[in-house]
Amino acid sequence: MVTVSREEPFMPDIHDLEADVLIHAPLSRVWEVVSDPRRLPEWSPQVRSTTLLDGAAAIAVGVRFVNDNAHGELTWTTHSEVVRYSPGTELAFRVDENWLIWSFTLEAAGAGRTRVIQRREAPDGISDYAQGLTEKYMGGTAAFAQTMFEGMHQTLEGMRAACESGRRENGLPVLRTARLCLDPPQTEDAAQILEIAGDPRTVEHNPSDRLFGLPEAKELVDRWIRHWEVNGYGYWCVRESGRSRVVGYCGVKSMTVQGHRVLNLICRLRPESWGRGYGTEATRTVLDWVRRSQPDETILARIRPKNSASRNVALKAGLVRDPALDEDGEDGIDLSFSNRERASERAES
């Protein structure tokens, strides 16, 4: 997913654009992919080839290059000059024909992850020459800006895929869906976990789970990390694909209920993410992984009677009512939903 640094719709005048992606690879590896414009044709949907000019062999400020571009049947050539180059941090170049500056900025995101921000800036506006061509051949400035914005997303996703190819986060599974990325928690995630579990709306049915400060959140995340280290499974942080912001957490932990060893399932999301189907999507993804990796384990969701949203998620994920595992919890009776064979028959008897 990408974000754009504006609140208004695209207008005929030129706007700065910004997109970002979270890559599960160390900064040094990502920099290898991002730092050389000659690799742009591997990622960009428009750039077909890039050639350094004036005999340059390496990238540095002042180095010039030429791009051959295509959009549908339309082809054109642009000439650019590197205007900012800081190894491991930033590459930026200015396009002669339209005066726009394109840049890639890298930020270490902790735990071997890297955030890449791509920007299109227009400090001098856009040249009359480029404006005229855009209006005549590319559907107008607003339409072409939208095309550029979508192209930024494709470029960053291509970079991410190349950097993450064959990799796992610290040897632990990173799960992906069409919209979400689920990665094992890191200490740096504690502040965002506090935002989620510290919101009384997210723990309305389980108020004893509410967090009240960063030390408490760090202690919780540390327990999650230790659970992963001991068991090889646990809670994942849920993020929208390509974004660093944690929108929730979902996973299982080992515990005993009514004398039975179970993997207790939980899924909790920020209120602003409710209603998008993220809970069902994340839960199904976690359960698919758990069923493959722990096929003999009982998966259990304990749900308060009035929590209809969680009940619906559990049922959509394939769990069934299992009254034999109902139990009094810290906040009252917990109704049980599990994957145990014949649980549905017990519920009907």
GROMACS .gro file of C-alpha atoms in nm:
model
  349
    1MET     CA    1   0.000   0.000   0.000
    2VAL     CA    2   0.106   0.358  -0.060
    3THR     CA    3   0.016   0.699   0.077
    4VAL     CA    4   0.006   1.034  -0.094
    5SER     CA    5   0.108   1.359   0.072
    6ARG     CA    6  -0.210   1.557  -0.003
    7GLU     CA    7  -0.569   1.576   0.114
    8GLU     CA    8  -0.730   1.728  -0.197
    9PRO     CA    9  -0.816   1.530  -0.513
   10PHE     CA   10  -0.574   1.546  -0.806
   11MET     CA   11  -0.601   1.888  -0.974
   12PRO     CA   12  -0.462   2.019  -1.305
   13ASP     CA   13  -0.167   2.186  -1.127
   14ILE     CA   14   0.136   1.981  -1.021
   15HIS     CA   15   0.135   1.810  -0.680
   16ASP     CA   16   0.410   1.649  -0.479
   17LEU     CA   17   0.351   1.275  -0.444
   18GLU     CA   18   0.476   1.038  -0.177
   19ALA     CA   19   0.459   0.660  -0.143
   20ASP     CA   20   0.622   0.422   0.100
   21VAL     CA   21   0.676   0.051   0.157
   22LEU     CA   22   0.802  -0.156   0.449
   23ILE     CA   23   1.055  -0.416   0.334
   24HIS     CA   24   1.153  -0.714   0.548
   25ALA     CA   25   1.521  -0.691   0.465
   26PRO     CA   26   1.815  -0.499   0.618
   27LEU     CA   27   1.894  -0.151   0.496
   28SER     CA   28   2.218  -0.259   0.329
   29ARG     CA   29   2.038  -0.511   0.110
   30VAL     CA   30   1.764  -0.265   0.018
   31TRP     CA   31   2.020   0.004  -0.068
   32GLU     CA   32   2.177  -0.231  -0.322
   33VAL     CA   33   1.843  -0.241  -0.504
   34VAL     CA   34   1.748   0.126  -0.469
   35SER     CA   35   2.079   0.306  -0.518
   36ASP     CA   36   2.144   0.249  -0.890
   37PRO     CA   37   1.906   0.413  -1.144
   38ARG     CA   38   2.014   0.153  -1.399
   39ARG     CA   39   1.796  -0.096  -1.211
   40LEU     CA   40   1.482   0.116  -1.248
   41PRO     CA   41   1.360  -0.085  -1.551
   42GLU     CA   42   1.337  -0.389  -1.319
   43TRP     CA   43   1.075  -0.215  -1.104
   44SER     CA   44   0.918   0.077  -1.290
   45PRO     CA   45   0.616   0.013  -1.516
   46GLN     CA   46   0.731   0.297  -1.747
   47VAL     CA   47   1.111   0.296  -1.758
   48ARG     CA   48   1.235   0.060  -2.029
   49SER     CA   49   1.610   0.127  -2.010
   50THR     CA   50   1.855   0.351  -1.825
   51THR     CA   51   2.203   0.445  -1.949
   52LEU     CA   52   2.467   0.650  -1.768
   53LEU     CA   53   2.616   0.934  -1.971
   54ASP     CA   54   2.960   1.091  -2.010
   55GLY     CA   55   3.143   0.768  -1.932
   56ALA     CA   56   3.018   0.750  -1.571
   57ALA     CA   57   3.061   0.408  -1.410
   58ALA     CA   58   2.912   0.473  -1.066
   59ILE     CA   59   2.640   0.689  -0.914
   60ALA     CA   60   2.732   1.020  -0.751
   61VAL     CA   61   2.601   1.375  -0.738
   62GLY     CA   62   2.627   1.527  -1.085
   63VAL     CA   63   2.610   1.198  -1.275
   64ARG     CA   64   2.373   1.217  -1.570
   65PHE     CA   65   2.167   0.941  -1.730
   66VAL     CA   66   1.903   0.891  -1.996
   67ASN     CA   67   1.580   0.692  -1.962
   68ASP     CA   68   1.377   0.541  -2.244
   69ASN     CA   69   1.014   0.533  -2.128
   70ALA     CA   70   0.686   0.389  -2.251
   71HIS     CA   71   0.319   0.420  -2.156
   72GLY     CA   72   0.095   0.208  -2.375
   73GLU     CA   73   0.198   0.282  -2.733
   74LEU     CA   74   0.353   0.616  -2.638
   75THR     CA   75   0.733   0.630  -2.599
   76TRP     CA   76   0.961   0.915  -2.493
   77THR     CA   77   1.310   0.988  -2.365
   78THR     CA   78   1.412   1.184  -2.056
   79HIS     CA   79   1.748   1.311  -1.933
   80SER     CA   80   1.823   1.332  -1.561
   81GLU     CA   81   2.096   1.439  -1.321
   82VAL     CA   82   2.164   1.303  -0.972
   83VAL     CA   83   2.112   1.596  -0.734
   84ARG     CA   84   2.132   1.415  -0.398
   85TYR     CA   85   2.321   1.097  -0.318
   86SER     CA   86   2.386   0.980   0.038
   87PRO     CA   87   2.494   0.613   0.056
   88GLY     CA   88   2.248   0.409   0.258
   89THR     CA   89   2.008   0.701   0.289
   90GLU     CA   90   1.894   0.875  -0.030
   91LEU     CA   91   1.909   0.890  -0.408
   92ALA     CA   92   1.744   1.186  -0.586
   93PHE     CA   93   1.755   1.299  -0.950
   94ARG     CA   94   1.608   1.590  -1.147
   95VAL     CA   95   1.451   1.536  -1.488
   96ASP     CA   96   1.556   1.800  -1.741
   97GLU     CA   97   1.242   1.787  -1.953
   98ASN     CA   98   0.986   1.848  -1.679
   99TRP     CA   99   1.194   1.989  -1.385
  100LEU     CA  100   1.056   1.725  -1.146
  101ILE     CA  101   1.274   1.566  -0.878
  102TRP     CA  102   1.233   1.195  -0.801
  103SER     CA  103   1.384   1.048  -0.487
  104PHE     CA  104   1.413   0.730  -0.281
  105THR     CA  105   1.482   0.765   0.093
  106LEU     CA  106   1.565   0.472   0.322
  107GLU     CA  107   1.493   0.448   0.695
  108ALA     CA  108   1.592   0.159   0.922
  109ALA     CA  109   1.268   0.027   1.076
  110GLY     CA  110   1.424  -0.207   1.332
  111ALA     CA  111   1.457  -0.586   1.344
  112GLY     CA  112   1.613  -0.606   0.999
  113ARG     CA  113   1.337  -0.407   0.828
  114THR     CA  114   1.366  -0.102   0.605
  115ARG     CA  115   1.115   0.165   0.507
  116VAL     CA  116   1.155   0.308   0.157
  117ILE     CA  117   0.988   0.640   0.071
  118GLN     CA  118   0.955   0.743  -0.292
  119ARG     CA  119   0.874   1.106  -0.366
  120ARG     CA  120   0.796   1.316  -0.669
  121GLU     CA  121   0.867   1.680  -0.590
  122ALA     CA  122   0.805   1.991  -0.797
  123PRO     CA  123   1.000   2.273  -0.630
  124ASP     CA  124   1.003   2.469  -0.958
  125GLY     CA  125   0.665   2.358  -1.086
  126ILE     CA  126   0.652   2.179  -1.421
  127SER     CA  127   0.793   2.304  -1.751
  128ASP     CA  128   0.557   2.440  -2.016
  129TYR     CA  129   0.701   2.182  -2.256
  130ALA     CA  130   0.611   1.890  -2.028
  131GLN     CA  131   0.275   2.043  -1.940
  132GLY     CA  132   0.185   2.069  -2.308
  133LEU     CA  133   0.285   1.710  -2.386
  134THR     CA  134   0.098   1.581  -2.084
  135GLU     CA  135  -0.222   1.758  -2.180
  136LYS     CA  136  -0.196   1.650  -2.546
  137TYR     CA  137  -0.079   1.289  -2.520
  138MET     CA  138  -0.124   1.162  -2.162
  139GLY     CA  139  -0.480   1.255  -2.072
  140GLY     CA  140  -0.395   1.572  -1.882
  141THR     CA  141  -0.194   1.650  -1.573
  142ALA     CA  142  -0.444   1.506  -1.325
  143ALA     CA  143  -0.482   1.175  -1.506
  144PHE     CA  144  -0.109   1.137  -1.560
  145ALA     CA  145  -0.039   1.221  -1.196
  146GLN     CA  146  -0.269   0.934  -1.099
  147THR     CA  147  -0.077   0.709  -1.339
  148MET     CA  148   0.250   0.820  -1.177
  149PHE     CA  149   0.108   0.753  -0.831
  150GLU     CA  150   0.005   0.400  -0.927
  151GLY     CA  151   0.344   0.349  -1.088
  152MET     CA  152   0.516   0.445  -0.763
  153HIS     CA  153   0.321   0.170  -0.588
  154GLN     CA  154   0.424  -0.084  -0.852
  155THR     CA  155   0.786   0.026  -0.835
  156LEU     CA  156   0.807  -0.006  -0.457
  157GLU     CA  157   0.628  -0.341  -0.458
  158GLY     CA  158   0.877  -0.467  -0.716
  159MET     CA  159   1.165  -0.354  -0.497
  160ARG     CA  160   1.009  -0.518  -0.194
  161ALA     CA  161   0.958  -0.849  -0.372
  162ALA     CA  162   1.319  -0.852  -0.493
  163CYS     CA  163   1.461  -0.771  -0.149
  164GLU     CA  164   1.243  -1.022   0.035
  165SER     CA  165   1.279  -1.307  -0.211
  166GLY     CA  166   1.348  -1.627  -0.017
  167ARG     CA  167   1.375  -1.447   0.315
  168ARG     CA  168   1.199  -1.495   0.650
  169GLU     CA  169   1.195  -1.247   0.936
  170ASN     CA  170   1.459  -1.369   1.185
  171GLY     CA  171   1.385  -1.723   1.066
  172LEU     CA  172   1.017  -1.683   1.166
  173PRO     CA  173   0.722  -1.688   0.926
  174VAL     CA  174   0.591  -1.370   0.767
  175LEU     CA  175   0.237  -1.429   0.639
  176ARG     CA  176   0.085  -1.233   0.351
  177THR     CA  177  -0.259  -1.187   0.204
  178ALA     CA  178  -0.378  -0.964  -0.078
  179ARG     CA  179  -0.413  -0.675   0.168
  180LEU     CA  180  -0.217  -0.764   0.481
  181CYS     CA  181   0.128  -0.854   0.607
  182LEU     CA  182   0.157  -1.043   0.937
  183ASP     CA  183   0.503  -1.043   1.092
  184PRO     CA  184   0.627  -1.165   1.431
  185PRO     CA  185   0.646  -0.883   1.688
  186GLN     CA  186   0.961  -0.690   1.771
  187THR     CA  187   1.039  -0.471   2.072
  188GLU     CA  188   0.999  -0.162   1.852
  189ASP     CA  189   0.630  -0.247   1.803
  190ALA     CA  190   0.541  -0.190   2.170
  191ALA     CA  191   0.432   0.172   2.126
  192GLN     CA  192   0.184   0.077   1.855
  193ILE     CA  193   0.057  -0.218   2.055
  194LEU     CA  194  -0.010   0.028   2.338
  195GLU     CA  195  -0.216   0.243   2.101
  196ILE     CA  196  -0.430  -0.061   2.019
  197ALA     CA  197  -0.468  -0.236   2.355
  198GLY     CA  198  -0.473   0.096   2.540
  199ASP     CA  199  -0.787   0.204   2.356
  200PRO     CA  200  -1.091   0.109   2.567
  201ARG     CA  201  -1.291   0.045   2.250
  202THR     CA  202  -1.069  -0.245   2.147
  203VAL     CA  203  -1.099  -0.415   2.487
  204GLU     CA  204  -1.465  -0.335   2.551
  205HIS     CA  205  -1.549  -0.704   2.606
  206ASN     CA  206  -1.220  -0.786   2.783
  207PRO     CA  207  -1.131  -0.477   2.989
  208SER     CA  208  -0.871  -0.672   3.191
  209ASP     CA  209  -0.658  -0.679   2.874
  210ARG     CA  210  -0.628  -0.300   2.858
  211LEU     CA  211  -0.276  -0.154   2.871
  212PHE     CA  212  -0.203   0.168   3.060
  213GLY     CA  213   0.153   0.259   2.972
  214LEU     CA  214   0.454   0.188   2.753
  215PRO     CA  215   0.639  -0.024   3.015
  216GLU     CA  216   0.338  -0.253   3.034
  217ALA     CA  217   0.324  -0.274   2.653
  218LYS     CA  218   0.695  -0.354   2.630
  219GLU     CA  219   0.655  -0.629   2.888
  220LEU     CA  220   0.365  -0.775   2.689
  221VAL     CA  221   0.557  -0.768   2.360
  222ASP     CA  222   0.859  -0.926   2.532
  223ARG     CA  223   0.632  -1.213   2.644
  224TRP     CA  224   0.511  -1.253   2.288
  225ILE     CA  225   0.869  -1.267   2.162
  226ARG     CA  226   0.967  -1.528   2.423
  227HIS     CA  227   0.661  -1.735   2.329
  228TRP     CA  228   0.783  -1.740   1.969
  229GLU     CA  229   1.133  -1.840   2.079
  230VAL     CA  230   1.003  -2.130   2.290
  231ASN     CA  231   0.716  -2.258   2.075
  232GLY     CA  232   0.784  -2.150   1.717
  233TYR     CA  233   0.443  -1.984   1.690
  234GLY     CA  234   0.263  -1.697   1.860
  235TYR     CA  235   0.110  -1.357   1.786
  236TRP     CA  236   0.178  -1.166   1.464
  237CYS     CA  237   0.158  -0.790   1.416
  238VAL     CA  238  -0.095  -0.712   1.143
  239ARG     CA  239  -0.007  -0.441   0.892
  240GLU     CA  240  -0.157  -0.330   0.565
  241SER     CA  241   0.066  -0.457   0.284
  242GLY     CA  242   0.366  -0.234   0.234
  243ARG     CA  243   0.294  -0.017   0.539
  244SER     CA  244   0.484   0.002   0.866
  245ARG     CA  245   0.184   0.095   1.083
  246VAL     CA  246   0.049  -0.187   1.299
  247VAL     CA  247  -0.330  -0.207   1.257
  248GLY     CA  248  -0.372  -0.499   1.495
  249TYR     CA  249  -0.237  -0.828   1.621
  250CYS     CA  250  -0.352  -1.183   1.562
  251GLY     CA  251  -0.221  -1.526   1.658
  252VAL     CA  252  -0.225  -1.811   1.906
  253LYS     CA  253  -0.062  -1.886   2.239
  254SER     CA  254  -0.028  -2.210   2.430
  255MET     CA  255  -0.243  -2.251   2.740
  256THR     CA  256  -0.461  -2.499   2.931
  257VAL     CA  257  -0.841  -2.473   2.939
  258GLN     CA  258  -1.060  -2.719   3.132
  259GLY     CA  259  -0.760  -2.952   3.156
  260HIS     CA  260  -0.701  -2.949   2.780
  261ARG     CA  261  -0.390  -2.810   2.609
  262VAL     CA  262  -0.507  -2.558   2.347
  263LEU     CA  263  -0.376  -2.285   2.123
  264ASN     CA  264  -0.577  -1.982   2.227
  265LEU     CA  265  -0.666  -1.758   1.932
  266ILE     CA  266  -0.686  -1.380   1.950
  267CYS     CA  267  -0.742  -1.107   1.692
  268ARG     CA  268  -0.758  -0.742   1.790
  269LEU     CA  269  -0.763  -0.442   1.553
  270ARG     CA  270  -0.760  -0.065   1.573
  271PRO     CA  271  -1.119   0.068   1.568
  272GLU     CA  272  -1.051   0.264   1.249
  273SER     CA  273  -0.975  -0.069   1.076
  274TRP     CA  274  -1.305  -0.229   1.175
  275GLY     CA  275  -1.556  -0.311   0.904
  276ARG     CA  276  -1.298  -0.386   0.633
  277GLY     CA  277  -1.284  -0.762   0.679
  278TYR     CA  278  -0.928  -0.747   0.814
  279GLY     CA  279  -1.017  -0.954   1.120
  280THR     CA  280  -1.151  -1.244   0.915
  281GLU     CA  281  -0.865  -1.217   0.666
  282ALA     CA  282  -0.596  -1.220   0.934
  283THR     CA  283  -0.763  -1.495   1.138
  284ARG     CA  284  -0.806  -1.726   0.841
  285THR     CA  285  -0.443  -1.672   0.742
  286VAL     CA  286  -0.318  -1.750   1.093
  287LEU     CA  287  -0.538  -2.058   1.124
  288ASP     CA  288  -0.428  -2.190   0.784
  289TRP     CA  289  -0.066  -2.162   0.896
  290VAL     CA  290  -0.132  -2.316   1.239
  291ARG     CA  291  -0.323  -2.608   1.089
  292ARG     CA  292  -0.029  -2.684   0.858
  293SER     CA  293   0.245  -2.641   1.116
  294GLN     CA  294   0.059  -2.776   1.423
  295PRO     CA  295  -0.194  -3.019   1.274
  296ASP     CA  296  -0.266  -3.205   1.599
  297GLU     CA  297  -0.331  -2.901   1.818
  298THR     CA  298  -0.670  -2.780   1.938
  299ILE     CA  299  -0.733  -2.422   1.833
  300LEU     CA  300  -0.965  -2.234   2.066
  301ALA     CA  301  -1.127  -1.892   2.051
  302ARG     CA  302  -1.276  -1.771   2.379
  303ILE     CA  303  -1.541  -1.507   2.319
  304ARG     CA  304  -1.758  -1.304   2.554
  305PRO     CA  305  -2.133  -1.360   2.496
  306LYS     CA  306  -2.203  -1.006   2.372
  307ASN     CA  307  -1.905  -0.994   2.135
  308SER     CA  308  -2.094  -1.077   1.816
  309ALA     CA  309  -1.820  -0.944   1.587
  310SER     CA  310  -1.560  -1.188   1.724
  311ARG     CA  311  -1.815  -1.470   1.715
  312ASN     CA  312  -1.874  -1.403   1.343
  313VAL     CA  313  -1.500  -1.398   1.270
  314ALA     CA  314  -1.449  -1.731   1.449
  315LEU     CA  315  -1.733  -1.896   1.257
  316LYS     CA  316  -1.615  -1.756   0.922
  317ALA     CA  317  -1.267  -1.892   0.997
  318GLY     CA  318  -1.410  -2.243   1.036
  319LEU     CA  319  -1.431  -2.280   1.414
  320VAL     CA  320  -1.746  -2.421   1.573
  321ARG     CA  321  -1.919  -2.379   1.908
  322ASP     CA  322  -1.759  -2.605   2.174
  323PRO     CA  323  -1.950  -2.565   2.505
  324ALA     CA  324  -1.737  -2.827   2.680
  325LEU     CA  325  -1.453  -2.574   2.690
  326ASP     CA  326  -1.658  -2.279   2.820
  327GLU     CA  327  -1.487  -2.122   3.119
  328ASP     CA  328  -1.512  -1.830   3.356
  329GLY     CA  329  -1.250  -1.574   3.261
  330GLU     CA  330  -1.128  -1.254   3.425
  331ASP     CA  331  -1.415  -1.060   3.267
  332GLY     CA  332  -1.690  -1.321   3.298
  333ILE     CA  333  -1.797  -1.632   3.111
  334ASP     CA  334  -1.605  -1.708   2.792
  335LEU     CA  335  -1.788  -1.903   2.522
  336SER     CA  336  -1.559  -2.143   2.337
  337PHE     CA  337  -1.523  -2.202   1.964
  338SER     CA  338  -1.275  -2.464   1.848
  339ASN     CA  339  -1.160  -2.692   1.569
  340ARG     CA  340  -1.215  -3.006   1.776
  341GLU     CA  341  -1.381  -3.291   1.592
  342ARG     CA  342  -1.749  -3.342   1.684
  343ALA     CA  343  -1.759  -3.005   1.860
  344SER     CA  344  -2.057  -2.905   1.650
  345GLU     CA  345  -2.238  -3.226   1.744
  346ARG     CA  346  -2.180  -3.153   2.113
  347ALA     CA  347  -2.317  -2.802   2.065
  348GLU     CA  348  -2.638  -2.942   1.918
  349SER     CA  349  -2.693  -3.213   2.182
   0.00000   0.00000   0.00000
